[in-house]
Coordinates of C-alpha atoms and ligand atoms in Angstrom, one line a residue:
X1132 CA 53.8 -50.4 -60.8
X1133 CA 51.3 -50.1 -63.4
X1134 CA 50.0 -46.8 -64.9
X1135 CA 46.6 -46.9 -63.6
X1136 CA 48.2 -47.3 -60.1
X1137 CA 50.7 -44.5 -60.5
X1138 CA 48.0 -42.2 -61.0
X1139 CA 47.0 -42.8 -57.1
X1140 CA 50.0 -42.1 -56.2
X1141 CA 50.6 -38.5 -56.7
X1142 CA 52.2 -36.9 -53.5
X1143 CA 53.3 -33.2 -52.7
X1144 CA 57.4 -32.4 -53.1
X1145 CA 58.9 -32.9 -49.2
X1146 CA 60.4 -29.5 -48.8
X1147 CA 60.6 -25.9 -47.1
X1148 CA 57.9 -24.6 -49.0
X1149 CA 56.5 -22.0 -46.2
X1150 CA 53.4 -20.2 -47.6
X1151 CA 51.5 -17.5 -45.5
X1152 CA 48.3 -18.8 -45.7
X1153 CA 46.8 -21.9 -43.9
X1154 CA 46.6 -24.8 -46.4
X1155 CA 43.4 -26.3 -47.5
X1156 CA 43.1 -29.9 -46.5
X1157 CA 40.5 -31.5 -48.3
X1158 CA 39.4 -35.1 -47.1
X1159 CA 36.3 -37.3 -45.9
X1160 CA 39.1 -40.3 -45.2
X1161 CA 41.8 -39.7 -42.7
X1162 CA 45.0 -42.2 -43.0
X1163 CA 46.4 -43.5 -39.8
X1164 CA 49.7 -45.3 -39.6
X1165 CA 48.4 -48.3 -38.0
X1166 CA 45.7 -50.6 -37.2
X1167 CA 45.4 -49.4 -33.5
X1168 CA 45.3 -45.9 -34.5
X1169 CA 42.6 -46.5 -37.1
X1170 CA 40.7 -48.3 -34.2
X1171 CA 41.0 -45.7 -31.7
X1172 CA 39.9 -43.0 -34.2
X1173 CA 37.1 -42.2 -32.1
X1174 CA 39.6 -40.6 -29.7
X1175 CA 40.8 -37.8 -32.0
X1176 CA 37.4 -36.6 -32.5
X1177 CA 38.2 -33.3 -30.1
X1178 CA 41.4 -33.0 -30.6
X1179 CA 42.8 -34.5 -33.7
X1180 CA 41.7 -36.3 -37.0
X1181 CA 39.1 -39.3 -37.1
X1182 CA 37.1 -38.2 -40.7
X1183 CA 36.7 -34.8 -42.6
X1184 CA 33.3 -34.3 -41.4
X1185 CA 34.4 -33.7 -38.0
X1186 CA 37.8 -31.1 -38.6
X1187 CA 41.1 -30.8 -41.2
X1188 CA 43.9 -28.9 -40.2
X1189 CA 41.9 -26.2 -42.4
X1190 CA 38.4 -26.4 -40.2
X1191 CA 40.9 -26.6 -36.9
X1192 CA 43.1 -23.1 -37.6
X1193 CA 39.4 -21.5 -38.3
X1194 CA 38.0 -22.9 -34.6
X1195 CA 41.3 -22.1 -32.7
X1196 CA 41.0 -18.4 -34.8
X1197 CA 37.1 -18.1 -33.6
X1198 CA 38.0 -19.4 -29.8
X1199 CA 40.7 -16.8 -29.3
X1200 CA 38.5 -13.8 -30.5
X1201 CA 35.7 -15.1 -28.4
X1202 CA 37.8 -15.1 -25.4
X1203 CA 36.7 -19.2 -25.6
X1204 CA 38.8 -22.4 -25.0
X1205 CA 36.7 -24.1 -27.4
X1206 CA 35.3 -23.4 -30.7
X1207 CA 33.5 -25.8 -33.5
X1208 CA 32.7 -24.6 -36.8
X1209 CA 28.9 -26.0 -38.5
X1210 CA 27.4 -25.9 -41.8
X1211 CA 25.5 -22.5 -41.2
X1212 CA 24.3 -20.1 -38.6
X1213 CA 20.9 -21.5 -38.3
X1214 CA 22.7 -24.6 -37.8
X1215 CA 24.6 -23.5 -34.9
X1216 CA 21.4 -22.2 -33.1
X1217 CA 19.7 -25.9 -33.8
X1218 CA 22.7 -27.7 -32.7
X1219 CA 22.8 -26.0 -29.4
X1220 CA 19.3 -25.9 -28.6
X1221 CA 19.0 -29.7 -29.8
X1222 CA 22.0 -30.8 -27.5
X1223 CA 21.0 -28.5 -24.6
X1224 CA 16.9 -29.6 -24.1
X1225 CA 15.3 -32.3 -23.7
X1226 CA 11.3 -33.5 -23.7
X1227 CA 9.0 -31.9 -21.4
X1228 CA 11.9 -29.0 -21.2
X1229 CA 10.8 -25.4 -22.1
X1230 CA 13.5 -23.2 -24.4
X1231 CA 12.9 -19.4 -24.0
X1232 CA 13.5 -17.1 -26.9
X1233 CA 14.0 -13.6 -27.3
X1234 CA 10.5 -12.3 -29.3
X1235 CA 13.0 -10.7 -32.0
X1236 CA 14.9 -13.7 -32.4
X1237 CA 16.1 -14.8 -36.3
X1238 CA 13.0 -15.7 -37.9
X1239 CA 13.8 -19.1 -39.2
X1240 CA 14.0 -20.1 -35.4
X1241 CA 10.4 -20.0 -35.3
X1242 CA 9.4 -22.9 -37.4
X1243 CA 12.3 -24.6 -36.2
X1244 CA 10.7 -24.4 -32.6
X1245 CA 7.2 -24.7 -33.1
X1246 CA 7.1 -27.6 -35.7
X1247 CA 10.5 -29.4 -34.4
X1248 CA 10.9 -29.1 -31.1
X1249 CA 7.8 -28.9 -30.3
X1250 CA 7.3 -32.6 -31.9
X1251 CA 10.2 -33.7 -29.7
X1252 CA 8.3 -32.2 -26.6
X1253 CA 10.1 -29.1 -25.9
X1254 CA 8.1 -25.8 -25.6
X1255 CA 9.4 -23.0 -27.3
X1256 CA 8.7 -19.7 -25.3
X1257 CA 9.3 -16.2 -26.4
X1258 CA 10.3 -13.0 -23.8
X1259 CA 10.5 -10.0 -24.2
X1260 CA 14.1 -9.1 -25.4
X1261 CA 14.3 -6.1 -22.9
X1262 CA 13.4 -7.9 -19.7
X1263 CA 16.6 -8.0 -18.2
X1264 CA 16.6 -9.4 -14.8
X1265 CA 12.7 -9.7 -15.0
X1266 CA 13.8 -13.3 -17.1
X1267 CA 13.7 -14.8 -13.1
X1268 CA 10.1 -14.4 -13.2
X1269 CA 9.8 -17.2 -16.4
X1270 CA 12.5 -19.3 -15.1
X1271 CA 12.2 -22.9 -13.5
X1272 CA 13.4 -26.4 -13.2
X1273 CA 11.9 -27.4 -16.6
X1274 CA 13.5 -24.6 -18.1
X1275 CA 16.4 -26.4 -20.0
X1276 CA 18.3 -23.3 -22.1
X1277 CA 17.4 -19.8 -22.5
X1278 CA 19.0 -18.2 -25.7
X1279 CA 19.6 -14.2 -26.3
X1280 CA 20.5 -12.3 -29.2
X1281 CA 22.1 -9.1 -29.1
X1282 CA 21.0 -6.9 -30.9
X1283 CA 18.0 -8.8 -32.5
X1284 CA 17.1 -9.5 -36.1
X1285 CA 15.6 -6.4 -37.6
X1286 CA 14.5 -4.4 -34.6
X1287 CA 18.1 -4.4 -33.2
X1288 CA 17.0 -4.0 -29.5
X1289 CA 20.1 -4.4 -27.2
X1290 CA 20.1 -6.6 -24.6
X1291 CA 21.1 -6.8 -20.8
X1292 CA 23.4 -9.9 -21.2
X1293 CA 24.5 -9.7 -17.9
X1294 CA 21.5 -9.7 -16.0
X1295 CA 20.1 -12.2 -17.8
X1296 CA 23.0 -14.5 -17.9
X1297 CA 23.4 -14.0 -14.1
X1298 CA 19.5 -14.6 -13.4
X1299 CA 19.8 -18.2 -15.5
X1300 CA 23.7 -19.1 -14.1
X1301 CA 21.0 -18.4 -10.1
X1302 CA 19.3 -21.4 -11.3
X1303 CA 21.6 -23.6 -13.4
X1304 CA 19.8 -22.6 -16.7
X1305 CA 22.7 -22.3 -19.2
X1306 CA 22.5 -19.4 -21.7
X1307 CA 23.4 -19.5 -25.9
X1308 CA 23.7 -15.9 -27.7
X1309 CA 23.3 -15.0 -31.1
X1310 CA 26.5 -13.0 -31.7
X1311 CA 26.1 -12.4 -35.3
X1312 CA 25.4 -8.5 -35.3
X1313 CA 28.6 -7.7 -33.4
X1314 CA 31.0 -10.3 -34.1
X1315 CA 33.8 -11.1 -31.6
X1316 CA 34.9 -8.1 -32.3
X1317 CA 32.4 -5.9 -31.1
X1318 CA 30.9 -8.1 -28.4
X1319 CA 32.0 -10.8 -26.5
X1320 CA 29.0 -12.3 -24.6
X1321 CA 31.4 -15.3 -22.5
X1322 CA 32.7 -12.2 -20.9
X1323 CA 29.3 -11.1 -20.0
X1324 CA 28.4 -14.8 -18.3
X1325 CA 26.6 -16.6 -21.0
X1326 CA 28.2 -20.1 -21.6
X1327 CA 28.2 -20.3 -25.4
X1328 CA 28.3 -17.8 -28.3
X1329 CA 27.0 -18.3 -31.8
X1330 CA 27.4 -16.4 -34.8
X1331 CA 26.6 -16.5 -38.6
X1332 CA 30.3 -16.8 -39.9
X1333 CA 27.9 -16.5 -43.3
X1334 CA 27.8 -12.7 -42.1
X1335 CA 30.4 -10.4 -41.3
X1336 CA 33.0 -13.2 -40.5
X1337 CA 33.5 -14.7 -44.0
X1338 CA 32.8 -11.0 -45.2
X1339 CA 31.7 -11.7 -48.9
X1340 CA 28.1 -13.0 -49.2
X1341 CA 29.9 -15.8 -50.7
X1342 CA 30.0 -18.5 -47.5
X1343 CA 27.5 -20.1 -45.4
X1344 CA 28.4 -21.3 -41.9
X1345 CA 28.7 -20.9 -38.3
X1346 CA 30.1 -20.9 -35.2
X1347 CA 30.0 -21.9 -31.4
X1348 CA 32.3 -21.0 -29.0
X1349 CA 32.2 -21.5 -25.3
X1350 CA 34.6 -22.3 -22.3
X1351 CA 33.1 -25.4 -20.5
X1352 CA 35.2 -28.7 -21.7
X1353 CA 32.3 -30.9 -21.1
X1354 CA 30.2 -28.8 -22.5
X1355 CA 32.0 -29.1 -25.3
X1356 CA 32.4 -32.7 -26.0
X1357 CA 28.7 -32.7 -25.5
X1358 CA 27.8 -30.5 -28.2
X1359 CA 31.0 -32.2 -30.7
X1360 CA 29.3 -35.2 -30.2
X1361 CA 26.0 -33.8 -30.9
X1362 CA 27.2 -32.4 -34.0
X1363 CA 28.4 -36.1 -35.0
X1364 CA 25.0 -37.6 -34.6
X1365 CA 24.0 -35.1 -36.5
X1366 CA 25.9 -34.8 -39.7
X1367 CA 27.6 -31.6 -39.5
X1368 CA 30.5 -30.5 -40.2
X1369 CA 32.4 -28.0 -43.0
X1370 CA 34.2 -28.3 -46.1
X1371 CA 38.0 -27.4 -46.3
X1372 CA 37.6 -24.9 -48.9
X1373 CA 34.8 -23.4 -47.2
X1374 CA 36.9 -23.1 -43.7
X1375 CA 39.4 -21.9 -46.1
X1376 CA 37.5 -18.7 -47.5
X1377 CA 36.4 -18.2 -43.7
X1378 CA 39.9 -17.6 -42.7
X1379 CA 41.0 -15.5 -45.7
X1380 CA 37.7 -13.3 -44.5
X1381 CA 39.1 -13.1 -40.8
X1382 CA 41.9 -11.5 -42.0
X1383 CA 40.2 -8.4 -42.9
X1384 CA 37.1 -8.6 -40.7
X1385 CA 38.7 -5.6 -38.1
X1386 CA 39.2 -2.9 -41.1
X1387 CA 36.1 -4.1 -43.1
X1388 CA 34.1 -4.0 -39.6
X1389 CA 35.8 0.1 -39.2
X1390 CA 35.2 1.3 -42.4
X1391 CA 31.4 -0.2 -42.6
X1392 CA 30.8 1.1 -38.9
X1393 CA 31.8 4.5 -40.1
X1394 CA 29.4 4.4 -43.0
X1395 CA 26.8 3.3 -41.2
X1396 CA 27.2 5.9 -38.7
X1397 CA 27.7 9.0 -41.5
X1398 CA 24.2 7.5 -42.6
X1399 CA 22.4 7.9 -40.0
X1400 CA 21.8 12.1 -39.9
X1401 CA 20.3 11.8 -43.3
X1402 CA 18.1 8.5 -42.7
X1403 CA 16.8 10.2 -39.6
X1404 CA 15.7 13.0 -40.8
X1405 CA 13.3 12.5 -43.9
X1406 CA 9.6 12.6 -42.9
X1407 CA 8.5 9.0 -44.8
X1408 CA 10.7 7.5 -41.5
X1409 CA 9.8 7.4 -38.5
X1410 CA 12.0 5.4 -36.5
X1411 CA 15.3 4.4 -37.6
X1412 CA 17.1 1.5 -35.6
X1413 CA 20.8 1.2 -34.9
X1414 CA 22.2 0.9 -31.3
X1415 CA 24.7 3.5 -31.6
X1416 CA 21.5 6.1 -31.9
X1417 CA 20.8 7.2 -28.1
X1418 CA 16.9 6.8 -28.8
X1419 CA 17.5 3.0 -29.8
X1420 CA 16.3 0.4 -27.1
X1421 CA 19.2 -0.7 -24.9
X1422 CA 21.5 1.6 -26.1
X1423 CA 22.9 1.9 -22.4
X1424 CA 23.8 -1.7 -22.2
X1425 CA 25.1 -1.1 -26.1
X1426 CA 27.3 1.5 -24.6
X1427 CA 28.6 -0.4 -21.7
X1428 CA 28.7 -3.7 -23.3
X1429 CA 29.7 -3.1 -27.0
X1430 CA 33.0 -1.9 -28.2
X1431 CA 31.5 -0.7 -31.3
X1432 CA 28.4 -1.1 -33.7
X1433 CA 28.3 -2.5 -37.6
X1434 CA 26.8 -1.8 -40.7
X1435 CA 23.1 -2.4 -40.1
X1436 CA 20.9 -0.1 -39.8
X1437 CA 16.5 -0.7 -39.9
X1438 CA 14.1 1.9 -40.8
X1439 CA 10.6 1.9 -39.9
X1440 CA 8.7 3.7 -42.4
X1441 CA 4.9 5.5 -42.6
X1442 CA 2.7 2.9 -43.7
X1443 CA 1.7 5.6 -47.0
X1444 CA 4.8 4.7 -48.0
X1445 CA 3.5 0.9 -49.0
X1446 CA 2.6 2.0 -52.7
X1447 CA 5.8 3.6 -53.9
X1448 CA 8.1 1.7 -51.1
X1449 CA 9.1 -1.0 -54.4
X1450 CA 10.1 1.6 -56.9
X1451 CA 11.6 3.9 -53.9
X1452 CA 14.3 0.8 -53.3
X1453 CA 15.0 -0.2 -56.5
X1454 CA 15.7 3.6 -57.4
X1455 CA 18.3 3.0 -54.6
X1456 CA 20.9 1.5 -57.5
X1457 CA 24.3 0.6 -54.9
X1458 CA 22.3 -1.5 -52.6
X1459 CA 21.3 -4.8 -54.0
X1460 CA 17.7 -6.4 -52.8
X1461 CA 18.4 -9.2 -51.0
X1462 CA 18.1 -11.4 -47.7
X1463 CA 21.6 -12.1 -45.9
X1464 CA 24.0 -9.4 -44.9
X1465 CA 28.0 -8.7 -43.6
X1466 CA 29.1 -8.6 -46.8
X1467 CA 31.5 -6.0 -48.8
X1468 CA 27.8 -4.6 -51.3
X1469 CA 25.3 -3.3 -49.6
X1470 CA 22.3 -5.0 -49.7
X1471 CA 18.8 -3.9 -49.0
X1472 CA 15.9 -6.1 -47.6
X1473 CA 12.1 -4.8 -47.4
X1474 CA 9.6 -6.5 -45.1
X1475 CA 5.7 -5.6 -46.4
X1476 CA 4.6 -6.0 -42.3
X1477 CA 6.7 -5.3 -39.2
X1478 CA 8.6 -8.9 -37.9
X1479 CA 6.5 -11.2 -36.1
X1480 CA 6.1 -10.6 -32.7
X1481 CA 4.4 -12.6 -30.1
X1482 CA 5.7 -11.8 -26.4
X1483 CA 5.6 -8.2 -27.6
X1484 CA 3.9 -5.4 -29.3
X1485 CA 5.0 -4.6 -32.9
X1486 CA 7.0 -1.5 -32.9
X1487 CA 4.7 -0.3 -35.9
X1488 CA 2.2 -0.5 -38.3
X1489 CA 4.5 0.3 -42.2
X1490 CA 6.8 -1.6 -43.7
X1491 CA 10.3 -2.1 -42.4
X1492 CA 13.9 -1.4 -44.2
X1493 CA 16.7 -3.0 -43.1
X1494 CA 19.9 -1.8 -44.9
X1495 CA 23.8 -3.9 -44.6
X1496 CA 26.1 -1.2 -45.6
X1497 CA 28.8 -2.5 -47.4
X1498 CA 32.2 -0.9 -48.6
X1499 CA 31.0 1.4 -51.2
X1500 CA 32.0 4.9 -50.4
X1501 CA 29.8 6.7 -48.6
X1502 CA 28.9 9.3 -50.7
X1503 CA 27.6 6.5 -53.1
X1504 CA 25.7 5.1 -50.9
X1505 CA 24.1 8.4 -49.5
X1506 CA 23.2 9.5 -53.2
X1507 CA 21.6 5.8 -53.7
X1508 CA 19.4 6.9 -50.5
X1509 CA 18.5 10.0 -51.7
X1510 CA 17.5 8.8 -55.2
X1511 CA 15.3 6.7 -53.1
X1512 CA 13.9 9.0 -50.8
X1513 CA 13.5 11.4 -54.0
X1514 CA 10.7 9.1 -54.8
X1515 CA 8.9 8.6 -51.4
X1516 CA 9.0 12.4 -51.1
X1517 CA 7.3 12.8 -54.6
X1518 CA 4.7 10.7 -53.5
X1519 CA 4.1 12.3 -50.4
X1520 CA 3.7 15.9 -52.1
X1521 CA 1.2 14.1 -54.1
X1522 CA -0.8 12.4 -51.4
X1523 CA -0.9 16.1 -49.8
X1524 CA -2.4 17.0 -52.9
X1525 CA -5.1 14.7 -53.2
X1526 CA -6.0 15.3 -49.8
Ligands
PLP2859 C1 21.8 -14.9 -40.8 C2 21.6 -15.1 -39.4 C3 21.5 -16.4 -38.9 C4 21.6 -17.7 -39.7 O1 22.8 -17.8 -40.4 P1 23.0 -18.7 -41.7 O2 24.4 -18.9 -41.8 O3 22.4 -17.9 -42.8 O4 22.2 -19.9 -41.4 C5 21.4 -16.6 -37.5 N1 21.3 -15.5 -36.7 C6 21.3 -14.3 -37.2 C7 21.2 -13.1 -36.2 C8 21.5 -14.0 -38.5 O5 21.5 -12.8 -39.0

């Protein structure tokens, strides 16, 4: 054998090496053994090993992790969050369909569903996130999918899962949640009758601001070939590596979830009670909406927490969060920092009023300690209070 061939050949020692981690399988080609099995490759798609783009060992351990948290049969892991949520409502509508939307649904959904599906036919329409059974009253044969998410992006309503998911299973609608808040750790919404779950793994999951991907998990077989080959026709799938840093992030996601759920909560006192906020959101708060179904349907909150602030604020809001030096300024969240993201205008809302009229604060509270992260606050707050003693004075 010549050099140049030899250096193809390179193959790991056969041996007992055991290691406690799952092994990172890198690959786009898959080797079969024989002709036949190369030709029936198309077979292993579910199941076992056809191409890299659709599962490694590495991407299956992560989906048989996510199905079993879930309290799913079936898991598939995509290249982000958003693409989860596009995948499902791609696979489960069809022209001259309508898709109905929570109004505090992830932002990026909008475009998505007024430029894209729209194009293809389908009509997006948004509900009010706190209708509960009331959804019967927009339901119908053309209604092809009707998605929740639980609590919602920045205004963190809770919903009533079951009573929705009950009023759609009535009429054959099938349901798709947004389980990115809670995790399967704090929420699992097959229990509570919807058919499939999705989450940002980007988020709490992965745990280190460092991934992006998602996940969807649900119980119906068919239902899952449907949307597997779904995601075929539509190019995704997940690096090995990344799948790999996913599972490394499971492994701490229960203590990382505790400790950031006890932060948030300390936080809460003190974010309440300074007079440049006037709301703050977090379901575990008895004023917040839904906090009833929160209670009964939750088996704990996370680290986010939204404040809604007095629109006098506006002027000094900038220098107030970059005074706040633990939290970084920036868009995603569920990592181990805390991050910080400022909105000039409350979220858009179309089914629903806005909840105000001043800017909105969402904070991610990471790992920090919490006295850290309650001096970052005040330092913060130090300046909106400043300002407000001298808008008294010029007034
Ligand atoms: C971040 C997020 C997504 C999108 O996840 P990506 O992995 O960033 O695409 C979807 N839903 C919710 C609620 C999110 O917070």
């Amino acid at each position: 054998m010549h050099d140049d061939t030899k250096c193809l050949k390179i193959k790991a020692p056969q041996g007992s090496f055991a290691s406690l981690s799952v092994p990172v399988y890198r690959a786009s080609t898959v080797v079969f053994g024989s002709v036949a099995a190369y030709q029936n490759r198309r077979a292993a798609m579910y199941d076992g090993y056809s191409y890299g783009l659709y599962g490694t060992p590495t991407s299956r351990a992560l989906e048989h992790a996510i199905a079993g948290l879930e309290g799913a049969s079936r898991a598939l892991v995509v290249s982000s969050g958003f693409a989860a949520i596009t995948l499902v409502t791609l696979a489960l509508s069809k022209s001259g369909s309508r898709v109905l939307f929570p109004d505090n649904v992830y932002d990026t959904v909008r475009p998505f569903a007024e430029n894209l599906l729209a194009r293809y036919g389908v009509t997006p329409v948004y509900y009010d996130p706190l209708i509960g059974s009331g959804i019967a009253g927009l339901l119908g044969p053309d209604v092809s999918l009707v998605w929740l998410e639980s609590p919602g992006s920045m205004t963190l309503e809770v919903q009533d899962m079951p009573a929705i998911a009950a009023a759609c299973c009535a009429q054959g609608i099938r349901t798709a949640a947004d389980n990115t808040y809670a995790t399967a750790l704090r929420c699992k919404p097959l229990d509570l009758g919807v058919d499939v779950s999705v989450c940002a793994v980007s988020k709490y999951v992965s745990g280190h601001s460092d991934v992006v991907m998602g996940s969807i998990a649900l119980r119906d077989e068919a239902l899952f070939r449907q949307l597997k080959d779904n995601a075929r026709m539509l190019g995704q799938g997940v690096s090995a590596d990344e799948a790999s840093l996913v599972l490394r992030g499971l492994e701490t996601m229960a203590v990382r979830l505790e400790r950031i759920e006890r932060t948030a909560l300390s936080l809460l006192a003190m974010l309440n009670a300074h007079p440049a906020v006037r709301e703050v959101r977090h379901p575990a708060l008895p004023g917040n909406p839904g906090h009833a179904e929160w209670t009964r349907d939750f088996s704990g909150s996370t680290g986010l927490i939204t404040l809604f602030l007095e629109p006098w604020t506006r002027p000094v809001l900038a220098q107030a969060v970059e005074a706040m030096d633990q939290f970084a300024i920036g868009a995603s969240w569920g990592g181990t920092k805390s991050v910080v993201a400022v909105l000039d205008a409350p979220p858009l809302r179309t089914a629903t009023p806005s909840p105000h009229d001043g800017p909105v604060v969402r904070l991610s509270i990471g790992l920090e300690h919490p006295d850290d992260l309650a001096h970052s606050i005040a330092r913060g707050f130090d300046i909106l209070t400043s300002a407000q003693a001298s808008l008294a004075v010029a007034t």
